[in-house]
N, CA, C and O atoms as a GROMACS GRO file, in nm:
protein
  168
    1MET      N    1   0.084  -0.121   0.000
    1MET     CA    2   0.000   0.000   0.000
    1MET      C    3   0.087   0.126   0.000
    1MET      O    4   0.065   0.219  -0.078
    2ALA      N    5   0.186   0.128   0.090
    2ALA     CA    6   0.273   0.245   0.102
    2ALA      C    7   0.354   0.267  -0.026
    2ALA      O    8   0.376   0.381  -0.067
    3ILE      N    9   0.398   0.156  -0.090
    3ILE     CA   10   0.476   0.166  -0.213
    3ILE      C   11   0.391   0.229  -0.323
    3ILE      O   12   0.437   0.319  -0.394
    4GLY      N   13   0.268   0.182  -0.338
    4GLY     CA   14   0.178   0.237  -0.440
    4GLY      C   15   0.150   0.384  -0.415
    4GLY      O   16   0.142   0.464  -0.509
    5GLU      N   17   0.134   0.419  -0.289
    5GLU     CA   18   0.106   0.557  -0.251
    5GLU      C   19   0.223   0.647  -0.290
    5GLU      O   20   0.204   0.756  -0.343
    6ASN      N   21   0.345   0.599  -0.261
    6ASN     CA   22   0.466   0.674  -0.293
    6ASN      C   23   0.477   0.692  -0.444
    6ASN      O   24   0.514   0.799  -0.491
    7GLN      N   25   0.446   0.586  -0.520
    7GLN     CA   26   0.453   0.591  -0.666
    7GLN      C   27   0.361   0.699  -0.721
    7GLN      O   28   0.400   0.775  -0.810
    8SER      N   29   0.239   0.707  -0.668
    8SER     CA   30   0.144   0.807  -0.717
    8SER      C   31   0.189   0.948  -0.680
    8SER      O   32   0.161   1.043  -0.753
    9LYS      N   33   0.257   0.962  -0.567
    9LYS     CA   34   0.313   1.093  -0.530
    9LYS      C   35   0.419   1.136  -0.629
    9LYS      O   36   0.425   1.253  -0.668
   10ILE      N   37   0.504   1.041  -0.670
   10ILE     CA   38   0.610   1.070  -0.768
   10ILE      C   39   0.546   1.112  -0.900
   10ILE      O   40   0.588   1.210  -0.961
   11GLU      N   41   0.445   1.036  -0.945
   11GLU     CA   42   0.375   1.068  -1.068
   11GLU      C   43   0.313   1.207  -1.060
   11GLU      O   44   0.320   1.284  -1.155
   12PHE      N   45   0.255   1.238  -0.946
   12PHE     CA   46   0.188   1.366  -0.926
   12PHE      C   47   0.288   1.481  -0.937
   12PHE      O   48   0.260   1.582  -1.002
   13SER      N   49   0.404   1.465  -0.873
   13SER     CA   50   0.505   1.572  -0.878
   13SER      C   51   0.560   1.589  -1.018
   13SER      O   52   0.592   1.700  -1.060
   14LYS      N   53   0.572   1.476  -1.092
   14LYS     CA   54   0.616   1.484  -1.232
   14LYS      C   55   0.515   1.564  -1.314
   14LYS      O   56   0.551   1.652  -1.392
   15ASN      N   57   0.388   1.531  -1.295
   15ASN     CA   58   0.282   1.600  -1.367
   15ASN      C   59   0.280   1.748  -1.332
   15ASN      O   60   0.260   1.833  -1.419
   16LEU      N   61   0.302   1.779  -1.207
   16LEU     CA   62   0.304   1.917  -1.159
   16LEU      C   63   0.418   1.995  -1.225
   16LEU      O   64   0.401   2.109  -1.268
   17LYS      N   65   0.536   1.929  -1.233
   17LYS     CA   66   0.653   1.992  -1.295
   17LYS      C   67   0.626   2.021  -1.442
   17LYS      O   68   0.654   2.131  -1.490
   18SER      N   69   0.572   1.923  -1.514
   18SER     CA   70   0.548   1.943  -1.657
   18SER      C   71   0.440   2.047  -1.679
   18SER      O   72   0.445   2.123  -1.776
   19LEU      N   73   0.343   2.051  -1.590
   19LEU     CA   74   0.237   2.152  -1.599
   19LEU      C   75   0.296   2.291  -1.580
   19LEU      O   76   0.264   2.384  -1.654
   20ARG      N   77   0.383   2.304  -1.480
   20ARG     CA   78   0.447   2.432  -1.451
   20ARG      C   79   0.533   2.476  -1.570
   20ARG      O   80   0.532   2.593  -1.608
   21MET      N   81   0.607   2.381  -1.629
   21MET     CA   82   0.689   2.412  -1.746
   21MET      C   83   0.601   2.457  -1.862
   21MET      O   84   0.635   2.550  -1.936
   22GLY      N   85   0.488   2.389  -1.878
   22GLY     CA   86   0.394   2.426  -1.984
   22GLY      C   87   0.340   2.567  -1.964
   22GLY      O   88   0.329   2.644  -2.059
   23LEU      N   89   0.306   2.599  -1.840
   23LEU     CA   90   0.255   2.734  -1.810
   23LEU      C   91   0.362   2.839  -1.835
   23LEU      O   92   0.332   2.948  -1.885
   24ASN      N   93   0.486   2.808  -1.798
   24ASN     CA   94   0.596   2.902  -1.822
   24ASN      C   95   0.613   2.925  -1.971
   24ASN      O   96   0.639   3.037  -2.015
   25GLY      N   97   0.599   2.817  -2.050
   25GLY     CA   98   0.610   2.829  -2.195
   25GLY      C   99   0.501   2.918  -2.252
   25GLY      O  100   0.527   3.003  -2.337
   26VAL      N  101   0.379   2.898  -2.203
   26VAL     CA  102   0.266   2.980  -2.249
   26VAL      C  103   0.288   3.126  -2.213
   26VAL      O  104   0.263   3.216  -2.293
   27GLU      N  105   0.335   3.148  -2.092
   27GLU     CA  106   0.362   3.284  -2.044
   27GLU      C  107   0.466   3.352  -2.133
   27GLU      O  108   0.452   3.470  -2.168
   28LYS      N  109   0.570   3.277  -2.168
   28LYS     CA  110   0.676   3.331  -2.253
   28LYS      C  111   0.621   3.367  -2.391
   28LYS      O  112   0.652   3.473  -2.445
   29ILE      N  113   0.539   3.278  -2.446
   29ILE     CA  114   0.478   3.304  -2.578
   29ILE      C  115   0.392   3.431  -2.573
   29ILE      O  116   0.401   3.516  -2.662
   30LEU      N  117   0.310   3.442  -2.470
   30LEU     CA  118   0.224   3.560  -2.455
   30LEU      C  119   0.306   3.687  -2.441
   30LEU      O  120   0.273   3.791  -2.499
   31THR      N  121   0.415   3.679  -2.364
   31THR     CA  122   0.503   3.795  -2.345
   31THR      C  123   0.565   3.835  -2.478
   31THR      O  124   0.568   3.953  -2.513
   32ASP      N  125   0.614   3.736  -2.552
   32ASP     CA  126   0.675   3.763  -2.683
   32ASP      C  127   0.573   3.826  -2.777
   32ASP      O  128   0.605   3.919  -2.850
   33MET      N  129   0.450   3.774  -2.775
   33MET     CA  130   0.344   3.829  -2.859
   33MET      C  131   0.315   3.973  -2.821
   33MET      O  132   0.299   4.059  -2.908
   34ALA      N  133   0.307   4.000  -2.692
   34ALA     CA  134   0.279   4.136  -2.643
   34ALA      C  135   0.389   4.232  -2.687
   34ALA      O  136   0.362   4.344  -2.728
   35ILE      N  137   0.513   4.187  -2.677
   35ILE     CA  138   0.627   4.270  -2.719
   35ILE      C  139   0.617   4.295  -2.870
   35ILE      O  140   0.638   4.408  -2.916
   36GLY      N  141   0.584   4.191  -2.946
   36GLY     CA  142   0.569   4.204  -3.091
   36GLY      C  143   0.460   4.303  -3.128
   36GLY      O  144   0.476   4.382  -3.220
   37ILE      N  145   0.349   4.298  -3.054
   37ILE     CA  146   0.237   4.390  -3.080
   37ILE      C  147   0.280   4.533  -3.050
   37ILE      O  148   0.250   4.625  -3.126
   38LYS      N  149   0.350   4.552  -2.937
   38LYS     CA  150   0.398   4.686  -2.899
   38LYS      C  151   0.489   4.744  -3.007
   38LYS      O  152   0.478   4.861  -3.043
   39ILE      N  153   0.579   4.660  -3.058
   39ILE     CA  154   0.673   4.704  -3.161
   39ILE      C  155   0.598   4.742  -3.289
   39ILE      O  156   0.628   4.844  -3.351
   40SER      N  157   0.500   4.660  -3.327
   40SER     CA  158   0.428   4.686  -3.452
   40SER      C  159   0.333   4.806  -3.440
   40SER      O  160   0.294   4.864  -3.541
   41MET      N  161   0.295   4.843  -3.317
   41MET     CA  162   0.205   4.956  -3.296
   41MET      C  163   0.278   5.089  -3.313
   41MET      O  164   0.216   5.191  -3.345
   42LYS      N  165   0.409   5.088  -3.293
   42LYS     CA  166   0.487   5.212  -3.299
   42LYS      C  167   0.487   5.272  -3.439
   42LYS      O  168   0.549   5.376  -3.461
   0.00000   0.00000   0.00000
């Protein structure tokens, strides 16, 4: 039981890490787009 529980915790933290990386990627894309829009507005 404890082994299975530990395994799911590891899976959860992996998923959390990849989710966080995905969000950082989205944030970077949005920032780049915003900068691009600002430049093109000038």
